[in-house]
CSV table of C-alpha atoms in Angstrom, one decimal:
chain,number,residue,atom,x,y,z
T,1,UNK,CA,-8.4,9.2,-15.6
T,2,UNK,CA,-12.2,8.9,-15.0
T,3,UNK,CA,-14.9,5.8,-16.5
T,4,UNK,CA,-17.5,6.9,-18.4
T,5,UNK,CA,-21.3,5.5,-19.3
T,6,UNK,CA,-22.0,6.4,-23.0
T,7,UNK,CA,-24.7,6.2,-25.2
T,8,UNK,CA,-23.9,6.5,-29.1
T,9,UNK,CA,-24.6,5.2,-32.6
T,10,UNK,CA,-22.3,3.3,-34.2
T,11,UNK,CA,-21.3,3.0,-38.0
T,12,UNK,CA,-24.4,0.9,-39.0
T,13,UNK,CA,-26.9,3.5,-37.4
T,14,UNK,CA,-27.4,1.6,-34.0
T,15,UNK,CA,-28.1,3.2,-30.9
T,16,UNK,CA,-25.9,1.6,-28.3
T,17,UNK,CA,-24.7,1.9,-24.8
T,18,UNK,CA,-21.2,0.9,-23.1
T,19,UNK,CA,-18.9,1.5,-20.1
T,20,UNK,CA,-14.9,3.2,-21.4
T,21,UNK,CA,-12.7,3.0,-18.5
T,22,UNK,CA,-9.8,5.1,-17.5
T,23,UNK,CA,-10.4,7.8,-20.3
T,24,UNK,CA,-10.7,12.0,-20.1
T,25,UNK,CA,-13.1,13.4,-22.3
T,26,UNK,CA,-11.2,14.4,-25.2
T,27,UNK,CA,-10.2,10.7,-25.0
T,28,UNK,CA,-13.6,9.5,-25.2
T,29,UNK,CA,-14.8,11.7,-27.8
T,30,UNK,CA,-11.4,10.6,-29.9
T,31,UNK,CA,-11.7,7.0,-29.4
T,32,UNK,CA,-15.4,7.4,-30.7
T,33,UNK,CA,-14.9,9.5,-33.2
T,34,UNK,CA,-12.1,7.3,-34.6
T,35,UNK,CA,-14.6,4.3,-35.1
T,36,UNK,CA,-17.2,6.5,-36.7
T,37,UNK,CA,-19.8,6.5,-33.9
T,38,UNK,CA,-22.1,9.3,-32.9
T,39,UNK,CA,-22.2,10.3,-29.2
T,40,UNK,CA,-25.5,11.0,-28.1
T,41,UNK,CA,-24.6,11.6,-24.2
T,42,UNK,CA,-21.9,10.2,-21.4
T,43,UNK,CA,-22.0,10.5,-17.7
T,44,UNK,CA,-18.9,9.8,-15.3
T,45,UNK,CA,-18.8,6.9,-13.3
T,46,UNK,CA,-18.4,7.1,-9.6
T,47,UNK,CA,-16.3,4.5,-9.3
T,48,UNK,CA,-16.0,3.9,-5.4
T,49,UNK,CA,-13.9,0.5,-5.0
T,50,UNK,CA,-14.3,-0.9,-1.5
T,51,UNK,CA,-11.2,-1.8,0.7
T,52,UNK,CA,-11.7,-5.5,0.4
T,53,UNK,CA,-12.5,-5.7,-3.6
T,54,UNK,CA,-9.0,-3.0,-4.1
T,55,UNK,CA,-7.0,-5.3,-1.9
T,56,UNK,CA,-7.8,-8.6,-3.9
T,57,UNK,CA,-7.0,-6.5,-7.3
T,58,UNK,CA,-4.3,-5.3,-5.7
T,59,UNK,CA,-2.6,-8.8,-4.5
T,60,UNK,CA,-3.7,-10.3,-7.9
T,61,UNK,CA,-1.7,-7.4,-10.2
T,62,UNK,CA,1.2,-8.2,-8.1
T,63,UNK,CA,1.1,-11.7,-8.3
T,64,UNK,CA,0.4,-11.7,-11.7
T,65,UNK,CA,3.3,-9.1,-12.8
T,66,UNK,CA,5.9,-11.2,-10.1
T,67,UNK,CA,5.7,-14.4,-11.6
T,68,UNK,CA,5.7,-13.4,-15.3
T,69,UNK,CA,8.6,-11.5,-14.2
T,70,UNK,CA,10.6,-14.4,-13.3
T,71,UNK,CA,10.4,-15.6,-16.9
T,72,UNK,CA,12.1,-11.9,-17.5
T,73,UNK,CA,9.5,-11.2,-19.9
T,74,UNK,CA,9.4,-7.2,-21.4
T,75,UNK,CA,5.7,-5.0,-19.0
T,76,UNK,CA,4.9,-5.1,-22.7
T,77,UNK,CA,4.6,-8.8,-22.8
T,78,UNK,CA,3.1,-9.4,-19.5
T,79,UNK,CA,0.3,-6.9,-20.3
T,80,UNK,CA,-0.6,-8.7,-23.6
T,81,UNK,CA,-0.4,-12.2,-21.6
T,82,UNK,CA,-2.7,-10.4,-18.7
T,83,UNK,CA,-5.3,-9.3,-21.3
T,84,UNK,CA,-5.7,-13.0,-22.6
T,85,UNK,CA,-5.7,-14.2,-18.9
T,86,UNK,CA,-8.3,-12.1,-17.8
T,87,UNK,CA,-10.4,-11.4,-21.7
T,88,UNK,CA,-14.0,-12.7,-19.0
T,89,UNK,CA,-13.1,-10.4,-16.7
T,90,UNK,CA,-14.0,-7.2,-17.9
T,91,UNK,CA,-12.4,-4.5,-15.6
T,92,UNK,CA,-9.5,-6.6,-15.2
T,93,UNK,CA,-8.9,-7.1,-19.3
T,94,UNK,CA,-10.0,-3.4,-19.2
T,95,UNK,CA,-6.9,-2.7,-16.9
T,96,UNK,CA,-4.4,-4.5,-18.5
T,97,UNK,CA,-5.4,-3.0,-22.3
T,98,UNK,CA,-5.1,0.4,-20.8
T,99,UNK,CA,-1.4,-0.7,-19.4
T,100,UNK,CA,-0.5,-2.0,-22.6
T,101,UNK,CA,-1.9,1.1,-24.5
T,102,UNK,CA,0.5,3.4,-22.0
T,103,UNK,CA,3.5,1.3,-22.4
T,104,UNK,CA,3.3,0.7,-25.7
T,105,UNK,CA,3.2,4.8,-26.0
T,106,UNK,CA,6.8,4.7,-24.1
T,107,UNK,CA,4.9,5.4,-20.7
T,108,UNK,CA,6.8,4.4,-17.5
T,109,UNK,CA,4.6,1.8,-15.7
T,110,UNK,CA,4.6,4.2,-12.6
T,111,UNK,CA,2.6,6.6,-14.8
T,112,UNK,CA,0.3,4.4,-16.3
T,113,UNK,CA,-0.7,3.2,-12.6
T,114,UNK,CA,-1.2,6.7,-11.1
T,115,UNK,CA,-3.3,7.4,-14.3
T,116,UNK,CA,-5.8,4.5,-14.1
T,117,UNK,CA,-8.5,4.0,-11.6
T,118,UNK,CA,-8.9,0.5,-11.4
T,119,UNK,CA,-7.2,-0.3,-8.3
T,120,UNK,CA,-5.4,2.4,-5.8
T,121,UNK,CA,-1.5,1.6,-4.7
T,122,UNK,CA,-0.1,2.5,-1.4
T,123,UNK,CA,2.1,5.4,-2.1
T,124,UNK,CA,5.6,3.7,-0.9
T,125,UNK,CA,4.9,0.7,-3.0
T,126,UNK,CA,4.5,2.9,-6.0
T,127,UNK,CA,7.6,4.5,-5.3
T,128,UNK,CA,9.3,0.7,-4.8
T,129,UNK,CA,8.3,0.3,-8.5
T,130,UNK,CA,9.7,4.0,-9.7
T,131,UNK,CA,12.9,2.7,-8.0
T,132,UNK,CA,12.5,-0.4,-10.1
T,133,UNK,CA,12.2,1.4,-13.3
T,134,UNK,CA,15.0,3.3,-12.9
T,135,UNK,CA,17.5,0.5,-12.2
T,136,UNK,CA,15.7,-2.2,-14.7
T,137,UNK,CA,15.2,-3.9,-11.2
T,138,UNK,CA,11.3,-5.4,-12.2
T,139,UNK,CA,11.9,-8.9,-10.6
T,140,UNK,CA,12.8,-8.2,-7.3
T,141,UNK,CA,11.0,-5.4,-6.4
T,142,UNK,CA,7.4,-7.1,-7.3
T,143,UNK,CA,9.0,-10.7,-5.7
T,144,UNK,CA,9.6,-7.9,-2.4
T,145,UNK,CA,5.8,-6.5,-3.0
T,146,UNK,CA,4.6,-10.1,-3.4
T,147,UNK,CA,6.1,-11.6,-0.3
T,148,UNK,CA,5.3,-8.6,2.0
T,149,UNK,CA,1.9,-8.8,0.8
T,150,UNK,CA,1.7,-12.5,1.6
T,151,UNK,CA,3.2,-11.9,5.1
T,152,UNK,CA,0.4,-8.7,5.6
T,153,UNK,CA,-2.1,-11.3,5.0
T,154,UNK,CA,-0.6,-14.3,7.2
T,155,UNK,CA,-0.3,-11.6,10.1
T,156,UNK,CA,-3.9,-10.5,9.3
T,157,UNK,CA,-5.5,-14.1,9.7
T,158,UNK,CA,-3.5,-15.2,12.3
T,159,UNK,CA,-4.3,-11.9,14.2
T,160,UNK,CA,-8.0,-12.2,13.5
T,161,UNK,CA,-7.8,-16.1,15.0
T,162,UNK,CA,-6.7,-14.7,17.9
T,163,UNK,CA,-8.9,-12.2,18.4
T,164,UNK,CA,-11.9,-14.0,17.9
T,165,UNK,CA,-11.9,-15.8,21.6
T,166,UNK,CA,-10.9,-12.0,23.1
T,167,UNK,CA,-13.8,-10.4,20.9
T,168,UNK,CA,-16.1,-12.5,22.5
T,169,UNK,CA,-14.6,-12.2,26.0
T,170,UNK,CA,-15.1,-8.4,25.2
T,171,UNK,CA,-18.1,-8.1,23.9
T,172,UNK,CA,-19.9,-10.5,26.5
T,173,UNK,CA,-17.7,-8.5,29.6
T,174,UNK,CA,-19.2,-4.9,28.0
T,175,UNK,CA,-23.0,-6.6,28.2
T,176,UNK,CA,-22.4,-8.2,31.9
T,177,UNK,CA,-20.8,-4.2,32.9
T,178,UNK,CA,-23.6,-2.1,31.6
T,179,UNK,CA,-26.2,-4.9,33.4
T,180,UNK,CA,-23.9,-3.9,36.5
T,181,UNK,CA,-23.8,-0.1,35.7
T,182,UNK,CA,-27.3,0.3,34.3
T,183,UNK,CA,-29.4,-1.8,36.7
T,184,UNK,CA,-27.7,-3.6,39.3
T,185,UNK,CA,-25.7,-1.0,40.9
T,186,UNK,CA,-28.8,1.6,41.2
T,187,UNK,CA,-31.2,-0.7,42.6
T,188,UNK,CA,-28.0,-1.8,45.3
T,189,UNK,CA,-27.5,1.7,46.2
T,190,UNK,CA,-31.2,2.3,46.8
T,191,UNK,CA,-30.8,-0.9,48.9
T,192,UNK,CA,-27.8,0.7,51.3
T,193,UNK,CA,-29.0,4.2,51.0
T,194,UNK,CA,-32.3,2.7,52.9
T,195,UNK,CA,-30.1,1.6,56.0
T,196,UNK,CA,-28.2,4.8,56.1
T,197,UNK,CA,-25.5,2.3,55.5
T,198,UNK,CA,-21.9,4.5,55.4
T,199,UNK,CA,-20.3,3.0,51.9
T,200,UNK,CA,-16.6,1.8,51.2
T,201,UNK,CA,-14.6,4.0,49.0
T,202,UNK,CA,-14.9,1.5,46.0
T,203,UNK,CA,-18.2,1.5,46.6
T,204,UNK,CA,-18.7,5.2,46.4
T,205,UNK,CA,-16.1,5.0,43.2
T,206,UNK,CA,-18.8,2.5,41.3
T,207,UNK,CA,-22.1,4.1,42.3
T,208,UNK,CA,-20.6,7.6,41.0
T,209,UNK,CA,-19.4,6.0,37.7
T,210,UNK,CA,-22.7,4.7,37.6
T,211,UNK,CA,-24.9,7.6,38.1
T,212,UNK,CA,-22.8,9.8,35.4
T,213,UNK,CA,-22.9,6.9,32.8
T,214,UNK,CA,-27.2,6.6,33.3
T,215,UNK,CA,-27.0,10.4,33.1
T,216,UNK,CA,-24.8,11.1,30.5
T,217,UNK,CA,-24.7,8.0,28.0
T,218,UNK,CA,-25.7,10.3,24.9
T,219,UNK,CA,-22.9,12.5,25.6
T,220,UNK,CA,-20.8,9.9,26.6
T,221,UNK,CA,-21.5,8.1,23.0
T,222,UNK,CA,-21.5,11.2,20.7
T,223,UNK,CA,-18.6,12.1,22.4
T,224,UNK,CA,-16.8,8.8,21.3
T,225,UNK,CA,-17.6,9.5,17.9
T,226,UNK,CA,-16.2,13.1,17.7
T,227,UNK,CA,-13.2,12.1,19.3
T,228,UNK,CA,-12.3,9.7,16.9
T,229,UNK,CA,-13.3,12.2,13.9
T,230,UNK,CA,-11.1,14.4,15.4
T,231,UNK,CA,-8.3,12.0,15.7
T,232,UNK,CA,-8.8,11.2,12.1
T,233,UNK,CA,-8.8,14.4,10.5
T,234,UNK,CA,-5.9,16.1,12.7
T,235,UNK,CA,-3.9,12.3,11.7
T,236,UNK,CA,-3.7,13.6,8.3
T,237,UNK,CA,-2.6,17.0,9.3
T,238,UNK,CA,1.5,17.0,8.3
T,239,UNK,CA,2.5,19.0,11.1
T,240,UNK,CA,0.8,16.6,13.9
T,241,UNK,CA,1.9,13.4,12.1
T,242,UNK,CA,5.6,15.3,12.1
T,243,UNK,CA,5.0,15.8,16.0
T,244,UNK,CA,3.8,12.4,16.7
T,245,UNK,CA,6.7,10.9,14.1
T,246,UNK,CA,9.3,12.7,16.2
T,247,UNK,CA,7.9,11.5,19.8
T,248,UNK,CA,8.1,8.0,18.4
T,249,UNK,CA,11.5,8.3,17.3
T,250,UNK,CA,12.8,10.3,20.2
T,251,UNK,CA,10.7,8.1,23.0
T,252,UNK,CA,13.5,5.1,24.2
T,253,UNK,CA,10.5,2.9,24.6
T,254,UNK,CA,9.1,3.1,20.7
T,255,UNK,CA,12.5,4.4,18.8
T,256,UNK,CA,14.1,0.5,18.3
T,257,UNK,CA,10.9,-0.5,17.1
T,258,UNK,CA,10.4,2.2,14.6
T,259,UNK,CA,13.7,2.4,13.2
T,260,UNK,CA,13.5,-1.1,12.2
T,261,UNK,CA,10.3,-1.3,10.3
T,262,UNK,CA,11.7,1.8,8.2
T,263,UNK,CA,14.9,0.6,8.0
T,264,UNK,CA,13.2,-2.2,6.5
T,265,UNK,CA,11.7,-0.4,4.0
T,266,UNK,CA,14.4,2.0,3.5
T,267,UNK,CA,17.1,-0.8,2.9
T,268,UNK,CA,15.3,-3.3,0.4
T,269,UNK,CA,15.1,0.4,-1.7
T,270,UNK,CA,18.8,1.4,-0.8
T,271,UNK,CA,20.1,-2.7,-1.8
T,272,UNK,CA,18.5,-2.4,-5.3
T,273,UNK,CA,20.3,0.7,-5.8
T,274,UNK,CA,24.1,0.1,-4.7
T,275,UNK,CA,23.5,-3.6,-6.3
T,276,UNK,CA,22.7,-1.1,-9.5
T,277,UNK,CA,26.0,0.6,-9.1
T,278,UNK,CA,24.5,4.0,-8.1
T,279,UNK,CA,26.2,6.1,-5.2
T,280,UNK,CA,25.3,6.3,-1.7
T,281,UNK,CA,23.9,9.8,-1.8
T,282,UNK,CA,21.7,9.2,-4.7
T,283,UNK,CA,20.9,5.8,-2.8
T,284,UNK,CA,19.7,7.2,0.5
T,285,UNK,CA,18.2,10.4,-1.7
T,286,UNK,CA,16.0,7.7,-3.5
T,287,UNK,CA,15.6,5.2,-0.6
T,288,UNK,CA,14.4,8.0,1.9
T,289,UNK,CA,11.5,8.5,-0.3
T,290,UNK,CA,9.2,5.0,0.7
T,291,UNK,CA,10.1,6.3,4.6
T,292,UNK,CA,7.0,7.2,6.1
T,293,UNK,CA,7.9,8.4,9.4
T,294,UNK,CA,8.7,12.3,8.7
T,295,UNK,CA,11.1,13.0,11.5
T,296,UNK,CA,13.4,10.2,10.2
T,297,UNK,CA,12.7,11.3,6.8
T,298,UNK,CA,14.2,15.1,7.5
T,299,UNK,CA,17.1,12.9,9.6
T,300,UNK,CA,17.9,10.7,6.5
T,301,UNK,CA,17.7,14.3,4.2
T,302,UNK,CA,20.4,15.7,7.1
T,303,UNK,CA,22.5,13.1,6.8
T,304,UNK,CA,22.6,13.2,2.7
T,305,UNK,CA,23.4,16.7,2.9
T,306,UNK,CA,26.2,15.7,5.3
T,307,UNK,CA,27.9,13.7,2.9
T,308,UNK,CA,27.8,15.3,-0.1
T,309,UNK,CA,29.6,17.6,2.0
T,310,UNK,CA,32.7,15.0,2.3
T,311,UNK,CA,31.7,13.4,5.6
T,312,UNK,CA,32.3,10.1,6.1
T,313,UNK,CA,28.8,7.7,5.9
T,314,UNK,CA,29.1,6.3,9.4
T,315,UNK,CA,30.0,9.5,11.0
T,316,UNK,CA,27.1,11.5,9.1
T,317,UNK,CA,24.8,9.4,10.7
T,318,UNK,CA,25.8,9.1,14.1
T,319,UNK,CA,26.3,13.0,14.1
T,320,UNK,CA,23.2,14.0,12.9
T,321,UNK,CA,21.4,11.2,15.0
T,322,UNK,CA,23.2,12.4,18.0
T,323,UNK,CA,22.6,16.2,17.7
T,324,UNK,CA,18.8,15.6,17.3
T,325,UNK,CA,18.6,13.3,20.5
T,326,UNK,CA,17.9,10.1,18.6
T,327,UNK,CA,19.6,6.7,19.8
T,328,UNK,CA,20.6,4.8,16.3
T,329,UNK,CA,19.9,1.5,16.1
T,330,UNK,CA,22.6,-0.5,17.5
T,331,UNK,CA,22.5,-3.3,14.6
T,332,UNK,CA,22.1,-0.4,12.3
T,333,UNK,CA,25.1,1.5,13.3
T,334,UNK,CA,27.6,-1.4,13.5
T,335,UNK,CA,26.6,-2.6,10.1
T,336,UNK,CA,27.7,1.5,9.0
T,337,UNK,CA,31.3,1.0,10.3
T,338,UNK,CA,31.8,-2.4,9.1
T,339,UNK,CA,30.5,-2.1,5.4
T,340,UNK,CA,32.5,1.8,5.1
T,341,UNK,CA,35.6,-0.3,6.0
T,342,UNK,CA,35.4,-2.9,3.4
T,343,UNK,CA,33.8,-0.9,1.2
T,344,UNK,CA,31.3,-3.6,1.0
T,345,UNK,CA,27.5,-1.8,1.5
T,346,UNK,CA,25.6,-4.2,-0.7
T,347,UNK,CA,26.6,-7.6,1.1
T,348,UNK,CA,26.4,-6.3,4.9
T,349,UNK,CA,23.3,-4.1,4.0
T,350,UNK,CA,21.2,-7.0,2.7
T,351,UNK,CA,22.7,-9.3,6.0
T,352,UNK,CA,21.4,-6.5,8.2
T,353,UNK,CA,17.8,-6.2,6.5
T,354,UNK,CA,17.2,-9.9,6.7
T,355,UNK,CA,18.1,-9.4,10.5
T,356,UNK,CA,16.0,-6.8,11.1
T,357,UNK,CA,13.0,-8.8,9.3
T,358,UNK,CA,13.5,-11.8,11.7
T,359,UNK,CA,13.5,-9.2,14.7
T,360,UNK,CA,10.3,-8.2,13.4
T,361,UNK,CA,8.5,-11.4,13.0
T,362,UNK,CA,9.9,-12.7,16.2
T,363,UNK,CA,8.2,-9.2,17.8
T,364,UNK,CA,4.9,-9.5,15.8
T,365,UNK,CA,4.5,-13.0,17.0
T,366,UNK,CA,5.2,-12.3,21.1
T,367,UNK,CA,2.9,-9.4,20.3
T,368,UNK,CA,0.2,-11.8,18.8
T,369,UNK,CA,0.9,-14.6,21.9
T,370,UNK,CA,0.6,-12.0,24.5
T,371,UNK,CA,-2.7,-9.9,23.5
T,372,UNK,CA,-5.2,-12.5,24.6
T,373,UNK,CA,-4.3,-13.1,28.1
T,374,UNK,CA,-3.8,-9.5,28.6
T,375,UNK,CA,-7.1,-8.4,27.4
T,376,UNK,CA,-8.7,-11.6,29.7
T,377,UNK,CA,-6.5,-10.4,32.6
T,378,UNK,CA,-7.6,-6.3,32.1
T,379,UNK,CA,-11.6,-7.9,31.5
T,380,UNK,CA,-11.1,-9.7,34.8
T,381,UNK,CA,-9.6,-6.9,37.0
T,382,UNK,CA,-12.4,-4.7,35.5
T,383,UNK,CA,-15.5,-6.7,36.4
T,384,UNK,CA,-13.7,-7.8,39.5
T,385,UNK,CA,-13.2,-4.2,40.8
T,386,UNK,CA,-16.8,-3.7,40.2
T,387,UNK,CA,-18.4,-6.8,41.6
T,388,UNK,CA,-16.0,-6.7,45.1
T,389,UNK,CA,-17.1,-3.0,44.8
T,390,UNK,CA,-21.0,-3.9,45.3
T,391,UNK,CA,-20.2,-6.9,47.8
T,392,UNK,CA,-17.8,-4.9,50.2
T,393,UNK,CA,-21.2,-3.2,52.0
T,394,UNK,CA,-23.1,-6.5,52.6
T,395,UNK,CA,-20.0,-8.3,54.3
T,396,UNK,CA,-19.8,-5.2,56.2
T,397,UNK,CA,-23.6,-5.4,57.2
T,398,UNK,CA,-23.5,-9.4,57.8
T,399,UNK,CA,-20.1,-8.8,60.1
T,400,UNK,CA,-21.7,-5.8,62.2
């Protein structure tokens, strides 16, 4: 669906001009034609909407839909409440009328948000809400959108608080290096290469680093940038994300951690589901669809296959995890035998996810504690390499 800029004449012979949002052209042309006005030309609106502007839309439709949810209004409803709410803000009542439109047309909600253009949603937390249509399951999947967003945003700002004392520590250490690189150390090696002076390894080490970064700083720069192109462009290739995925997941140093934040994911899904009185297979088929890491993802198809087959749950994943050289999560593997033995999946399955979230904001926060004094301590060995570096010849010199 695209925005369009038209000029037409309306009913009483007035040439006019307006913005119709998240239209086609046959659209346009209907809903004009239907109100007797004459198109005289449209143009399609480029609608670029930047990171920080989609992310407050974003966090607001959320919001908005999770707390009129909790009154267990019908979409329906909360669309027509929406429109009044936001009637002075025009692409926001323009949102919510194109919602209602689509759901009063028998429209899935999924649908009408993949077919509007007002703000973009993250692929697994469109799926989150396909999962809630199909189990009437509204309220706590937008509660579970709202509160991850608010703890996105509580990690962002406390991250960005404590990265502002290390930014600065950065960016003054990069100034006082190239002063080293750039015009200190050439003007000392002139200095010792006068006296025939022979030089300390370090020394050597430095005034080389030196000379290539005078030399080559262009390259050096434009070089930067293309790597980090190329980084971004073979990122979205499937078949390097699949390598990278499977290294992560197969790598005993990275392979706890992963598993947890898509087991995360995976379980809120997989709760809603068996709470919803739909089978395990069709519960990890549907669940394995917000998993973003694609080695787990072909794993989690394995193991669906293995027990539709008649394998037990438990034993379907520990097989499949074992012949692929993937150590299960300990917490996640214990929770398998005990809920397949008391044929209880819902209640230890929601006991291990709010488990796993606590592992994961106790890790986020040593994370958060430990980056500043490691980037002070890296800064310090860094400048400190250099500067003994430069000294080592003229303690040298004084002692001879």
């Amino acid at each position: 669906m695209k925005s369009y800029k038209c000029k037409y004449i309306d009913e009483d012979g007035e040439e006019k001009q307006n913005i119709f949002f998240d239209l086609n052209e046959n659209g346009l042309k209907k809903q004009l034609s239907d109100k007797n006005h004459l198109i005289i030309d449209f143009k399609i609106i480029d609608k670029k909407i930047d990171s920080k502007e989609n992310k407050k839309r974003y966090i607001d439709f959320i919001n908005d839909f999770s707390f009129l949810l909790e009154s267990n209004l019908m979409l329906v409803d909360i669309t027509e409440l929406l429109k009044k709410k936001y009637e002075n803000k025009k692409e926001y009542f323009n949102f919510y009328v194109f919602l209602s439109k689509e759901l009063k047309k028998g429209e899935l909600l999924s649908f009408a948000l993949l077919n509007q253009s007002f703000v973009k949603i993250q692929e697994e937390d469109l799926e989150l809400i396909k999962v809630g249509e199909r189990n009437k399951y509204f309220k706590e999947i937008f509660k579970e959108l709202r509160e991850k967003k608010e703890e996105e945003n509580y990690l962002l700002k406390e991250l960005k608080s404590m990265l502002i004392y290390p930014s600065i520590l950065i960016f003054v250490a990069l100034i006082v290096l190239s002063t080293i690189l750039f015009f200190v150390v050439p003007q000392m090696s002139e200095v010792y290469a006068d006296n025939n002076q022979k030089l300390p390894l370090i020394t050597t080490i430095v005034i080389l680093i030196s000379d290539f970064f005078i030399n080559n700083y262009l390259i050096i720069i434009s070089f930067i940038f293309v790597f980090i192109y190329l980084m971004i462009f073979f990122l979205k290739k499937k078949e390097i994300k699949y390598k990278i995925d499977r290294f992560l997941l197969k790598n005993s140093f990275t392979a706890d951690l992963i598993q947890k934040v898509e087991y995360l994911k995976f379980l809120l899904v997989f709760n809603s589901l068996i709470s919803s009185k739909n089978t395990i297979v069709n519960s990890i088929h549907y669940s394995n669809k917000i998993v973003s890491n694609l080695y787990l993802k072909e794993l989690l198809n394995k193991v669906e296959l293995n027990i539709k087959s008649g394998n037990k749950i438990s034993k379907s994943f520990i097989d499949i995890y074992e012949k692929n050289n993937v150590e299960i999560n300990k917490d996640f593997s214990d929770i398998l035998f005990v809920s397949e033995n008391n044929s209880d999946f819902e209640k230890y399955f929601k006991m291990l996810r709010k488990k796993i979230k606590e592992d994961l904001k106790e890790k986020k926060r040593f994370f958060l504690s430990l980056f500043e004094p490691l980037i002070i301590i890296i800064l310090a060995i860094i400048i400190g390499f250099v500067t003994i570096a430069m000294l080592l010849p003229i303690f040298s010199f004084n002692i001879n």
